[in-house]
Tab-separated table of C-alpha atoms and ligand atoms in Angstrom:
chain	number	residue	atom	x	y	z
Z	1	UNK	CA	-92.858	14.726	-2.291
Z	2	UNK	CA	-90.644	17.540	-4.103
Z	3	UNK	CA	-87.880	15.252	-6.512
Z	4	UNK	CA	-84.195	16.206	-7.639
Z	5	UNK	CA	-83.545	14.378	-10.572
Z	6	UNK	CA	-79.852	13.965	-11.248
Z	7	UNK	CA	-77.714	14.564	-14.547
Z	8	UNK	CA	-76.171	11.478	-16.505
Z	9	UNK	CA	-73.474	9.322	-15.178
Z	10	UNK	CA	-73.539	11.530	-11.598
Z	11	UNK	CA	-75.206	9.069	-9.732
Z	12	UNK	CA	-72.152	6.964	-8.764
Z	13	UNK	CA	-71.582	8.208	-5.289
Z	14	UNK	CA	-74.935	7.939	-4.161
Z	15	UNK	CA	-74.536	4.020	-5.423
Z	16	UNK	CA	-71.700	4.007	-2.845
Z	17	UNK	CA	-74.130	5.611	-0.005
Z	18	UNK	CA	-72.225	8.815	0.413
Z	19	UNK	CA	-74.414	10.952	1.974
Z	20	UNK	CA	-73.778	14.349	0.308
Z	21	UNK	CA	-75.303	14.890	-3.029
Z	22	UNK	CA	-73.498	18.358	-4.902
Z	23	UNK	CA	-75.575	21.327	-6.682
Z	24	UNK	CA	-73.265	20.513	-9.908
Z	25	UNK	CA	-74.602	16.782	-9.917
Z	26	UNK	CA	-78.364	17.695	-10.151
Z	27	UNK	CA	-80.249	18.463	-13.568
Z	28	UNK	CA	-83.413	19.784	-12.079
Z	29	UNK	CA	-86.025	19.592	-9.188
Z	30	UNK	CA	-89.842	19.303	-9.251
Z	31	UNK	CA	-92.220	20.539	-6.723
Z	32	UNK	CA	-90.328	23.358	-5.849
Z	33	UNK	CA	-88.549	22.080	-2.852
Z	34	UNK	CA	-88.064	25.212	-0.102
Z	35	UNK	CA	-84.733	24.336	2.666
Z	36	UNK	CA	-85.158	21.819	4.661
Z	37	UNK	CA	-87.646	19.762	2.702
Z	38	UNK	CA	-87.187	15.928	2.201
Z	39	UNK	CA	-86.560	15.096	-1.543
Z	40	UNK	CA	-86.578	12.069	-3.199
Z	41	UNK	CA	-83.363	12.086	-5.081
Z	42	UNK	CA	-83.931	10.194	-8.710
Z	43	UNK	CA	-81.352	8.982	-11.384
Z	44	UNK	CA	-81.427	10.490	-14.892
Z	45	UNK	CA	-83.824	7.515	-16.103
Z	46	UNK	CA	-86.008	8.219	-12.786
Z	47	UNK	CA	-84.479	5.604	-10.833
Z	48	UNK	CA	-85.175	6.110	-7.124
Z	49	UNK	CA	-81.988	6.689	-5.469
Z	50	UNK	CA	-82.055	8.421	-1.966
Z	51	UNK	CA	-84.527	10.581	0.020
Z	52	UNK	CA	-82.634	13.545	1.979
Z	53	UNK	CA	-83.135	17.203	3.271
Z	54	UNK	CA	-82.962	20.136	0.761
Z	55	UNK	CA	-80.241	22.822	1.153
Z	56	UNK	CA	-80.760	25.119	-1.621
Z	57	UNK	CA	-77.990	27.452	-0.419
Z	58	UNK	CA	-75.231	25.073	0.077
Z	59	UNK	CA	-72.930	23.472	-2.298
Z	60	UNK	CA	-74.051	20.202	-0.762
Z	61	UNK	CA	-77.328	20.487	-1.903
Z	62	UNK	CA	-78.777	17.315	-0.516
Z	63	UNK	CA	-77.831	15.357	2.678
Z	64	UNK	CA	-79.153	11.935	2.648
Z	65	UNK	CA	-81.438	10.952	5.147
Z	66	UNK	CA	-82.293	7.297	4.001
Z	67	UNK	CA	-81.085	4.772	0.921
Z	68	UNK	CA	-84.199	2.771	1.330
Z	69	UNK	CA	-87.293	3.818	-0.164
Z	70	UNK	CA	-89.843	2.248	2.079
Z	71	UNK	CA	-88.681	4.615	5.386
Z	72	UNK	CA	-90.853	7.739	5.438
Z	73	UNK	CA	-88.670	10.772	6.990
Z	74	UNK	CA	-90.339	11.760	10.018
Z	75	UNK	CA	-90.307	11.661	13.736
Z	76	UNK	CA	-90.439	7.739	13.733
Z	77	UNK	CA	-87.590	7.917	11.645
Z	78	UNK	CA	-85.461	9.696	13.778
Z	79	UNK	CA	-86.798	8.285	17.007
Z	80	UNK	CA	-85.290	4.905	15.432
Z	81	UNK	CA	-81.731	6.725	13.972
Z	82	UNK	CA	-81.289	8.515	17.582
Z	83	UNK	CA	-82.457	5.463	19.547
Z	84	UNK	CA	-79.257	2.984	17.285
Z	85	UNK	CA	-76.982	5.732	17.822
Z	86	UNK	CA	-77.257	5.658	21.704
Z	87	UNK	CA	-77.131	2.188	21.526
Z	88	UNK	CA	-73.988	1.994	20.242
Z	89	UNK	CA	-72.874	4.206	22.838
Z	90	UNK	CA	-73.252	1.726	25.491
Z	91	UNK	CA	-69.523	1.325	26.140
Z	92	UNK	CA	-69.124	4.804	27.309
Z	93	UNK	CA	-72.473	5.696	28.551
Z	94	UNK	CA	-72.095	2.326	31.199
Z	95	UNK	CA	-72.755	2.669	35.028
Z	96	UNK	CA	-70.583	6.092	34.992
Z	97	UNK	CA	-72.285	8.702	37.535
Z	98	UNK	CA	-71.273	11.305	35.275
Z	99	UNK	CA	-70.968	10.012	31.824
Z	100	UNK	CA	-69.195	12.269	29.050
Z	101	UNK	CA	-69.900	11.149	25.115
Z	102	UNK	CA	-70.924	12.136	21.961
Z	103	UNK	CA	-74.176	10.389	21.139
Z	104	UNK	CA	-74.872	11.404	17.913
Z	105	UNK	CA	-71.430	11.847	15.338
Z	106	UNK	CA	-73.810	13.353	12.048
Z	107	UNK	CA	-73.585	11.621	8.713
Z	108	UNK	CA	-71.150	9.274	10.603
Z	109	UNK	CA	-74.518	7.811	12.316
Z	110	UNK	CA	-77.004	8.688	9.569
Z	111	UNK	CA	-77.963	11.736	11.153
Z	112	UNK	CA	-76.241	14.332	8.658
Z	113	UNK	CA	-75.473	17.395	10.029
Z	114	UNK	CA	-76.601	16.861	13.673
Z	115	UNK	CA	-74.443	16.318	16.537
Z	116	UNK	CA	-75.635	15.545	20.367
Z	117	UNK	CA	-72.924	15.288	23.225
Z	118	UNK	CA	-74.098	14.388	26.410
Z	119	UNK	CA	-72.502	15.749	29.562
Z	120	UNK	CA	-73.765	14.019	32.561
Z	121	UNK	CA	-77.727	14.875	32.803
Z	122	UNK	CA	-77.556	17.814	30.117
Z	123	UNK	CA	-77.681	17.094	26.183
Z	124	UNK	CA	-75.717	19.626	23.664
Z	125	UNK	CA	-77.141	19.536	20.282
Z	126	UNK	CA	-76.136	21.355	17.343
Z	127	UNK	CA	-78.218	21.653	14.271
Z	128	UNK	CA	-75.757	21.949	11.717
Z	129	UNK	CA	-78.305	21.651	8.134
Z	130	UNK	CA	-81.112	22.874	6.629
Z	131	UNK	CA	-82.709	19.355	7.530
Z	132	UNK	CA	-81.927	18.992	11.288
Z	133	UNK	CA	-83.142	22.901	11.455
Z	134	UNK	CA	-86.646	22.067	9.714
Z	135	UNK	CA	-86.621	18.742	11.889
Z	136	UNK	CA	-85.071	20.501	15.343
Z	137	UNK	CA	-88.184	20.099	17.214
Z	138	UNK	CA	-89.220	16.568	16.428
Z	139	UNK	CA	-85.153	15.576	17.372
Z	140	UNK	CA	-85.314	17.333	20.855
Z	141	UNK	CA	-88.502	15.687	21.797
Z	142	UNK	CA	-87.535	12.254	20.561
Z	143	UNK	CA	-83.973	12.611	22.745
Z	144	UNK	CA	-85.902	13.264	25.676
Z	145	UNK	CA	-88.349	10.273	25.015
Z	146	UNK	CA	-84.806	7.886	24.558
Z	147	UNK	CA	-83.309	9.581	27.479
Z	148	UNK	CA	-86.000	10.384	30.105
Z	149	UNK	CA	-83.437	11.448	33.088
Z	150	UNK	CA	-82.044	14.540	31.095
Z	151	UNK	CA	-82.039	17.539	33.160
Z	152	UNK	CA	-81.752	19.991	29.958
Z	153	UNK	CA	-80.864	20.024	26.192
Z	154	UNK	CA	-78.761	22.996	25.349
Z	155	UNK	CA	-78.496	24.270	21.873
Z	156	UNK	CA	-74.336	25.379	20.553
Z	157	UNK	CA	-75.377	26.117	16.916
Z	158	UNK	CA	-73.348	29.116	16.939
Z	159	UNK	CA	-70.403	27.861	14.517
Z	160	UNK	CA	-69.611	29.516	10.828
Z	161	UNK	CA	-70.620	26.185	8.878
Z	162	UNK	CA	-74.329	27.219	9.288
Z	163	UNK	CA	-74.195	30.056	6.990
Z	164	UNK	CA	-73.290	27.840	4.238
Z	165	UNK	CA	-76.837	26.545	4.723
Z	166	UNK	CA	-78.448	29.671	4.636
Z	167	UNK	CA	-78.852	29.356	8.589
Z	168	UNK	CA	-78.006	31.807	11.242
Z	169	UNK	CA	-75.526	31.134	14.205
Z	170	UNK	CA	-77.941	30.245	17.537
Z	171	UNK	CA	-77.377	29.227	21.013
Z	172	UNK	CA	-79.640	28.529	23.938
Z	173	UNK	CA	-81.851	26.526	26.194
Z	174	UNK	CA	-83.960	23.837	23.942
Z	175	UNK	CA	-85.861	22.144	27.021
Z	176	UNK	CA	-85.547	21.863	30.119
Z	177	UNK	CA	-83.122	23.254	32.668
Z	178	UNK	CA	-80.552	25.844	31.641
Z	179	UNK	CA	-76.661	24.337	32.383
Z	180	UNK	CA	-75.098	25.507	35.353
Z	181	UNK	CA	-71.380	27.603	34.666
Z	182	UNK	CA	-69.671	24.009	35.095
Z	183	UNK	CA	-71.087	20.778	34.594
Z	184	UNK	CA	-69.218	18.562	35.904
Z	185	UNK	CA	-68.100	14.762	34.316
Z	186	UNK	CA	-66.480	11.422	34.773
Z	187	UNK	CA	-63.240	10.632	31.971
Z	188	UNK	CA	-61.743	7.422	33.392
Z	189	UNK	CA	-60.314	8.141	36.479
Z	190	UNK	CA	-60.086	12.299	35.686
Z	191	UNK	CA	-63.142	14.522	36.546
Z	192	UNK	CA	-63.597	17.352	34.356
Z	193	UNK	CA	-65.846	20.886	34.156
Z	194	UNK	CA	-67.078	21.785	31.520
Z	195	UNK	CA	-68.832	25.002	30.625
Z	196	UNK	CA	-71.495	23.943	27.923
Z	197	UNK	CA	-73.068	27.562	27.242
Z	198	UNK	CA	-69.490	29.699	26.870
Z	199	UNK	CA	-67.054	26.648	25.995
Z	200	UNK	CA	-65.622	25.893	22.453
Z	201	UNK	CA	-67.651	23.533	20.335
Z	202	UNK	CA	-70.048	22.076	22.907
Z	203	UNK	CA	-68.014	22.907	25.841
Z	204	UNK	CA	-65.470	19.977	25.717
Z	205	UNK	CA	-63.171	18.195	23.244
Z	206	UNK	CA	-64.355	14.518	24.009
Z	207	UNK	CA	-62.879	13.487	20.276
Z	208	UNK	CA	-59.552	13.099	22.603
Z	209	UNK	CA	-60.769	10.906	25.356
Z	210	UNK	CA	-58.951	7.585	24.204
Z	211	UNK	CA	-55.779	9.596	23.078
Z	212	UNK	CA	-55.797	11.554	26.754
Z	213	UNK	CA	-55.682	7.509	27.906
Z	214	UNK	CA	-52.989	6.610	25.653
Z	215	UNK	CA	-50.557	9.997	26.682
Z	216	UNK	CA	-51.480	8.986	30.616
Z	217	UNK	CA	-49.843	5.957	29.458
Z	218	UNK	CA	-46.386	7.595	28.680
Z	219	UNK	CA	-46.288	10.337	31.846
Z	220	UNK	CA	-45.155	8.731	35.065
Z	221	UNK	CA	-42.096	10.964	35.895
Z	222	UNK	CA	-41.993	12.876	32.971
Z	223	UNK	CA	-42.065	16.632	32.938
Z	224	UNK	CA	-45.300	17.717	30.895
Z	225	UNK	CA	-45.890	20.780	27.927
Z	226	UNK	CA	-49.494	20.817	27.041
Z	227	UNK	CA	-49.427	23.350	24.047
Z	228	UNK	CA	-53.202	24.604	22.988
Z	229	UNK	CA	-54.310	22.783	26.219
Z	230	UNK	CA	-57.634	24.342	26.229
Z	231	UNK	CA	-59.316	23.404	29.984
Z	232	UNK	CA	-56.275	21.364	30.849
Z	233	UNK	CA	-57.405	17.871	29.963
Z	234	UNK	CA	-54.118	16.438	28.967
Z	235	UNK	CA	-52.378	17.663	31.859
Z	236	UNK	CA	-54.861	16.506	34.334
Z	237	UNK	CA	-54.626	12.859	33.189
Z	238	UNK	CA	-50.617	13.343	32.843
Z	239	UNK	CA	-50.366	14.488	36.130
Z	240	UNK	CA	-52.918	11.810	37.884
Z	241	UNK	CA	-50.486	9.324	35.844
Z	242	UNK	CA	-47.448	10.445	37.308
Z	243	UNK	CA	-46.369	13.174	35.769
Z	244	UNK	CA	-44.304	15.386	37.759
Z	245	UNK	CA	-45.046	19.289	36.367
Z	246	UNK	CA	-47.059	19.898	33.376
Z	247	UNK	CA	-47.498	23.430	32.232
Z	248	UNK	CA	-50.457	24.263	30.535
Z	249	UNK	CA	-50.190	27.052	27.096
Z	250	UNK	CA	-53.462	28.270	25.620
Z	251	UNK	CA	-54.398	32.067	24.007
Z	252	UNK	CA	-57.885	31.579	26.109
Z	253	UNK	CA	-58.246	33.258	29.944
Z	254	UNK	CA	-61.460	31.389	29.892
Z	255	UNK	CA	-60.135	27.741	29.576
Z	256	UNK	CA	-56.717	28.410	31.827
Z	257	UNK	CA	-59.021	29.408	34.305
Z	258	UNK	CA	-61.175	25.944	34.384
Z	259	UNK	CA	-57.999	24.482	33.576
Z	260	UNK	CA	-57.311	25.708	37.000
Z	261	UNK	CA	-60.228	24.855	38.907
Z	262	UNK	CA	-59.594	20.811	36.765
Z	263	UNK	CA	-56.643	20.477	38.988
Z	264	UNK	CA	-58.349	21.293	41.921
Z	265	UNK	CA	-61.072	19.445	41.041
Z	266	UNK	CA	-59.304	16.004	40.844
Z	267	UNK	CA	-57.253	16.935	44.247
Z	268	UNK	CA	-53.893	17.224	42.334
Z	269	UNK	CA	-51.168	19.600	43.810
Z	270	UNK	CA	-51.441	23.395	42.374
Z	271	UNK	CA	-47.836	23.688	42.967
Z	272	UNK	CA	-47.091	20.978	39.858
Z	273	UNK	CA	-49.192	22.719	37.362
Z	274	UNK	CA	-48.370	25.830	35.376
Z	275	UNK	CA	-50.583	28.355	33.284
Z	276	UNK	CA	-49.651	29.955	30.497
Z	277	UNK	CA	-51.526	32.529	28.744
Z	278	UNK	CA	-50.155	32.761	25.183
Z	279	UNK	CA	-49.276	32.170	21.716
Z	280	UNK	CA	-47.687	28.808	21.501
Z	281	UNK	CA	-45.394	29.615	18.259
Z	282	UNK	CA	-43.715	32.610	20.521
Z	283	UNK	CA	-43.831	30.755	23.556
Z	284	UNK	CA	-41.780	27.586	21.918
Z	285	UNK	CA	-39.492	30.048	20.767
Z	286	UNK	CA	-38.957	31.845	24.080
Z	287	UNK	CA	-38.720	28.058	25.580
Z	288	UNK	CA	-35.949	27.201	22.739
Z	289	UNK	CA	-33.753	30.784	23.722
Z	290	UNK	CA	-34.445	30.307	27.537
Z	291	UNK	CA	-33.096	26.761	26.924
Z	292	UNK	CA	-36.129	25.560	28.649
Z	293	UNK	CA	-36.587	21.200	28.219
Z	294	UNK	CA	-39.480	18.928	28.723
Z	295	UNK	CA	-39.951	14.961	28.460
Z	296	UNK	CA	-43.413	14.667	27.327
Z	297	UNK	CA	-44.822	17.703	24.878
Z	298	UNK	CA	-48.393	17.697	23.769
Z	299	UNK	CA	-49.415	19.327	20.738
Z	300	UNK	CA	-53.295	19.986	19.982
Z	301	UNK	CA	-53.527	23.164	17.630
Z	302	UNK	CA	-56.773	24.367	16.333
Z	303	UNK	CA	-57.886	23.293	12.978
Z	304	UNK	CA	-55.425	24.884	10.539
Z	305	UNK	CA	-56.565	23.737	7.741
Z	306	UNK	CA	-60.431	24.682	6.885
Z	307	UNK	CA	-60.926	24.829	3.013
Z	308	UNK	CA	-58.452	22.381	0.618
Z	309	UNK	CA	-56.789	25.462	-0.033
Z	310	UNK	CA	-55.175	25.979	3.471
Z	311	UNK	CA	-53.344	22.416	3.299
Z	312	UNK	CA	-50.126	24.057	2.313
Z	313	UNK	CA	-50.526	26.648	4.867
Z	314	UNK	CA	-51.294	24.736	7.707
Z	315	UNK	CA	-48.546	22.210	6.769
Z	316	UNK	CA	-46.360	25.051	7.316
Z	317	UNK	CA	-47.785	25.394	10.609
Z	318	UNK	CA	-47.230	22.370	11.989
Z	319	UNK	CA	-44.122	22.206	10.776
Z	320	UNK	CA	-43.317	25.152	12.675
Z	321	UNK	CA	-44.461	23.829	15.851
Z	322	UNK	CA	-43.610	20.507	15.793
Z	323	UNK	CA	-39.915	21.345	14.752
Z	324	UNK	CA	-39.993	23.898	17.768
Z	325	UNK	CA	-41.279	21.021	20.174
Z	326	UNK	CA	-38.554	18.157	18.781
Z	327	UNK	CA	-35.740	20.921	19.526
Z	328	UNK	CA	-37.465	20.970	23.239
Z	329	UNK	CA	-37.262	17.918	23.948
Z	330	UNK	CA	-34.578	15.608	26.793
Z	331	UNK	CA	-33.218	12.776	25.006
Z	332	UNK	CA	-36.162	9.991	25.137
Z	333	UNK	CA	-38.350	12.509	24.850
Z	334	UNK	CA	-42.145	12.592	23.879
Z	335	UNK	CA	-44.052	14.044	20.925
Z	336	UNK	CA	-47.819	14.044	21.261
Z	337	UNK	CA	-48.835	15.796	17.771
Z	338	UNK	CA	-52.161	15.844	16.767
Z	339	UNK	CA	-54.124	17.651	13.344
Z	340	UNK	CA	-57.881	17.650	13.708
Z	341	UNK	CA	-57.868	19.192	10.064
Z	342	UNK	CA	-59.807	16.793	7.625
Z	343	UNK	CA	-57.827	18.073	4.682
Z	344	UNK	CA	-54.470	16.977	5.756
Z	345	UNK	CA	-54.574	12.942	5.618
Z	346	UNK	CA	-52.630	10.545	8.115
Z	347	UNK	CA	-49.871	10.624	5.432
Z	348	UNK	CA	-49.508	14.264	4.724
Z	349	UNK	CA	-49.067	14.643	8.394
Z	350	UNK	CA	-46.629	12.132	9.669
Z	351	UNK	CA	-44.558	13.524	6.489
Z	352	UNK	CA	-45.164	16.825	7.854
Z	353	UNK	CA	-43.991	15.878	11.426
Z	354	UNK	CA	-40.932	13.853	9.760
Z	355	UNK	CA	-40.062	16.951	8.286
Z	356	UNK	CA	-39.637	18.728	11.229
Z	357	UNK	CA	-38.187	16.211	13.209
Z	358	UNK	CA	-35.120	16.826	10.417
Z	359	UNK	CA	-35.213	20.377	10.507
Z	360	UNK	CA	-34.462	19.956	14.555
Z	361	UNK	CA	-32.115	17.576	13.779
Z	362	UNK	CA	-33.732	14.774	15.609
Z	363	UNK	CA	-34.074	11.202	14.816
Z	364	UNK	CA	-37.658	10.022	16.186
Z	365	UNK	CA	-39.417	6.812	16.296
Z	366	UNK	CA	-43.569	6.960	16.167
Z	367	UNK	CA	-44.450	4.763	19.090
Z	368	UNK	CA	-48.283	4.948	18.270
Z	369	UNK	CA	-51.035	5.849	15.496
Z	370	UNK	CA	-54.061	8.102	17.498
Z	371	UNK	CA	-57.475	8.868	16.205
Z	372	UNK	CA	-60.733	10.004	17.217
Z	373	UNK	CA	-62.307	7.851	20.196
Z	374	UNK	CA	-64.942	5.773	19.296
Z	375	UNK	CA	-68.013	7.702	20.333
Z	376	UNK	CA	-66.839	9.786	16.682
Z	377	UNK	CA	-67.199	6.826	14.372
Z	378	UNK	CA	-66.384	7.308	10.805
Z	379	UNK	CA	-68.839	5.800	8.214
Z	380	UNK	CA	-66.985	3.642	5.823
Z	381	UNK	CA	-68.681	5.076	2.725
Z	382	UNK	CA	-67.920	8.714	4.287
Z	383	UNK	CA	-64.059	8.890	4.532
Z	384	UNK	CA	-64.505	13.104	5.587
Z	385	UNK	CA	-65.361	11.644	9.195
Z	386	UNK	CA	-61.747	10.857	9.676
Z	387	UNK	CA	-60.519	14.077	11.005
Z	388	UNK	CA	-58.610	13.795	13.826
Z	389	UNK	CA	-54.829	12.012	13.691
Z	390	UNK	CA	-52.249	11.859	16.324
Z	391	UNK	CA	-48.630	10.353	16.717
Z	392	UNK	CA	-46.834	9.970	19.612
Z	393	UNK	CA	-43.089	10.010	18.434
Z	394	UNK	CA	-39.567	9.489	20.729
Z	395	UNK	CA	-36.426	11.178	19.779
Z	396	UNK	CA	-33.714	8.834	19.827
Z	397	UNK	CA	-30.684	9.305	23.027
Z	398	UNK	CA	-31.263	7.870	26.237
Z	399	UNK	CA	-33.821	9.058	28.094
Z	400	UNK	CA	-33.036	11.450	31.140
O	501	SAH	N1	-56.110	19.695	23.920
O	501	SAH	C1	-57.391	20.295	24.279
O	501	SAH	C2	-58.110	20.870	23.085
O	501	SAH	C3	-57.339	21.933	22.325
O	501	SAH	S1	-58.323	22.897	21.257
O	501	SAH	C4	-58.226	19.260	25.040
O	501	SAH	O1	-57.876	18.056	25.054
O	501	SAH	O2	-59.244	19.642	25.624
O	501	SAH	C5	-57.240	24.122	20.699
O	501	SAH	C6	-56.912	25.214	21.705
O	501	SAH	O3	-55.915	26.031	21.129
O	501	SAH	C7	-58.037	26.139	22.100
O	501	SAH	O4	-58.199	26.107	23.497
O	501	SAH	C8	-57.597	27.544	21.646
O	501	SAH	O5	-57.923	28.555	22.601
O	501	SAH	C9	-56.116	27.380	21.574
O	501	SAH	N2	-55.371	28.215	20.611
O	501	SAH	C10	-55.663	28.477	19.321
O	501	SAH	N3	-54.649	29.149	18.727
O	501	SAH	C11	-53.707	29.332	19.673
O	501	SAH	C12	-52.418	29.936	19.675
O	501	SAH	N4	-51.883	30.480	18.564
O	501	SAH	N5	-51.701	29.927	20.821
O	501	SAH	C13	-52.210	29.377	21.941
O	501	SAH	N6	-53.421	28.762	21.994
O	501	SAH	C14	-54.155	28.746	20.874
C-alpha cells in the first residue's frame, strides 16, 4: 500500500483523530499514490498513524478512513461503517411509513466526505471525495444489502466542493428506480414533498427537523414570516401548531411552488398561507415602510459565509436582516435566526444578532439555543461538523 510519511512535529492532530490530514503537513509519499487510493499515513520516524483516501488535488490531502491498523479499507469495511451509522439512526428511522433522515453525516460518522439521506424508500447519496468516488460502487451496493426495501438510490453530487477534489459535478440514478417529481415523507405530525432530482442539496433541509419542532412550539396564534422558507417547512409546522397566517419569502419559483402544494398536502387552509417570490433584504424593507408587523419571524438564509474570509461579510448580513426582522416585530414578538455557516461560531453569532437587536432598538431575551438535529451528529474530535446554530429571541413589551 502507497505511504505518506509526514514532516516533524505535524502529527499532532492525527493523535487527536481528526480526520483531515493537510498537503503542508506531509514530507513525501511512496508508491505513487493516484486519487482515491488508500494510504497508510506514517509519522516522521515511520510510526503508523492512519490509513485514508488520497486527494492529490485538494488542500486536504488525506481523509482518514480508519485509526486502527488492523481494518483493511474495503467493502467489509464500509459494509460495517454504513451498517453503525444506520444503527444509530434508529430513533428517526422507527415504525414511520415514510421516514425522512440523514443516514450517513460524513467524517461526523467515519465516512469522510459521503453523505446518504433517506427519503421514504429512495436513498440520496453524494460522493463528496476522491475516496467515496474511487469507493462509489462498493457503498451503493453495500446500502442496498443494509437496506433491502429501497426502491432507488439517487446520486446529488452536483455541488462546487467536488472540484476541490479534482472531481466533476454529477447527478443521476445509481440503482434502482428513478424518484418520482415528489417523494413524499413523514416529519412528526407534518407531511412533506420533496423533489430529490431538482431540489437544493438532496432535495430537503432535514438539518432543521428538531428546530421546525421547537418553532411549532412558539406558534399557536401568532402571525408567521418565514424568510428564505425554501418548500415551506417552517410554515407548515407553524400553521398545523396554531399559527394563524404565515407568509412564506424565498428568491426560488421552484420551492414556493411545493411550498404550495405542502399546504395542501397536510389539509391546511390556502387562505392562511402567503407566497412571496423575492429578495428578503428588500422585502423586510418594504415590510418596515409599509409598516407591516408579525409575532413570530423565521430567519433561515443561505450559507453566507463559505471561505474564513467571508465571516466579516456575512456578519454584515445578518446583521442586516436580523435588525430588519427585530424592527418587525409586535411587542412579545419572536426571532427564529439561524446561520448554517461553519465559520461564524455560536458566539460570533448571538453577538451578531445582539447587535442588531440594538441597532432596532429592541431589548430581546434568547428563549432557546438550536442546532442541527441529531441525525447530523458532530464528531467530538471534528468541531467543523457544528454548522448549523439557531436562537429563538423575544423582544421585551407585552405581547399583543
Ligand atoms: N428554511 C428552509 C431552508 C432554507 S434554505 C427549510 O426549513 O426547508 C435557504 C433558502 O433561501 C433557499 O430556498 C434559497 O432559495 C433562498 N434564498 C437565498 N437567497 C435569498 C434571498 N436573497 N432572498 C430570498 N430567498 C433567498
Amino acid at each position: 500500500m502507497p505511504t505518506v510519511r509526514l514532516k516533524k512535529r505535524a502529527e499532532r492532530s492525527i493523535l487527536r483523530r481528526h480526520p483531515w490530514l493537510f498537503s503542508g503537513a506531509i514530507e513525501c509519499t511512496e508508491g505513487a499514490p493516484q486519487a482515491g487510493d488508500t494510504v497508510d499515513v506514517l509519522a516522521s520516524d515511520g510510526a503508523w498513524l492512519a490509513r485514508g483516501a488520497w486527494s492529490p488535488h485538494s488542500q486536504i490531502a488525506v481523509r482518514v478512513w480508519t485509526f486502527t491498523a488492523a481494518q483493511p479499507v474495503g467493502a467489509e469495511w464500509f459494509r460495517a461503517r454504513l451498517a453503525a451509522a444506520i444503527a444509530a439512526r434508529a430513533r428517526w428511522l422507527g415504525d414511520a411509513p415514510r421516514p425522512a433522515c440523514r443516514l450517513v453525516n460524513a467524517e461526523s460518522d467515519g465516512l469522510p466526505g459521503l453523505v446518504v439521506d433517506r427519503y421514504a424508500g429512495f436513498l440520496v447519496c453524494q460522493f463528496l471525495s476522491a475516496g467515496t468516488e474511487a469507493w462509489r460502487d462498493a457503498i451503493v451496493q453495500e446500502l442496498i444489502r443494509l437496506l433491502p426495501a429501497t426502491a432507488g438510490v439517487y446520486e446529488r453530487s452536483d455541488v462546487d466542493v467536488r472540484e476541490k477534489e479534482g472531481l466533476q459535478p454529477c447527478a443521476g440514478v445509481l440503482w434502482g428506480e428513478a424518484p418520482p417529481e415528489a417523494v413524499e415523507i413523514a416529519e412528526g405530525p407534518c407531511r412533506y414533498l420533496v423533489d430529490i432530482q431538482h431540489g437544493h442539496k438532496t432535495g430537503f433541509y432535514l438539518d432543521q427537523r428538531d428546530n421546525r419542532a421547537a418553532v411549532a412550539e412558539f406558534a399557536n396564534g401568532r402571525e408567521i414570516l418565514n424568510a428564505f422558507s425554501y418548500s415551506g417547512a417552517f410554515a407548515v409546522a407553524a400553521l398545523r401548531a396554531g399559527a394563524t397566517r404565515a407568509v412564506n419569502v424565498d428568491s426560488s419559483a421552484e420551492a414556493l411552488a411545493l411550498a404550495a402544494r405542502n399546504v395542501a398536502l397536510n389539509d391546511l387552509d390556502p387562505a392562511r398561507l402567503e407566497n412571496t417570490q423575492a429578495d428578503v433584504f428588500q422585502f423586510l424593507r418594504l415590510c418596515r415602510d409599509a409598516r407591516r408587523q408579525f409575532d413570530l419571524i423565521i430567519l433561515d438564509p443561505p450559507k453566507f459565509a463559505a471561505t474564513r474570509g467571508q465571516v466579516e461579510k456575512a456578519c454584515r448580513g445578518y446583521k442586516d436582516i436580523n435588525r430588519l426582522a427585530f424592527k418587525l416585530l409586535r411587542p412579545g414578538g419572536l426571532l427564529a435566526t439561524f446561520s448554517c455557516s461553519g465559520h461564524v461560531d455560536r458566539d460570533l453569532f448571538q453577538k451578531v444578532v445582539a447587535d442588531a437587536a440594538l441597532d432596532a432598538g429592541c431589548e430581546a431575551r434568547i428563549l432557546r439555543w438550536l442546532s442541527q438535529s441529531g441525525d447530523h451528529p458532530c464528531a467530538l474530535a471534528f468541531p467543523e461538523g457544528l454548522y448549523l446554530k439557531g436562537l429563538i429571541c423575544q423582544v421585551g413589551g407585552t405581547p399583543s
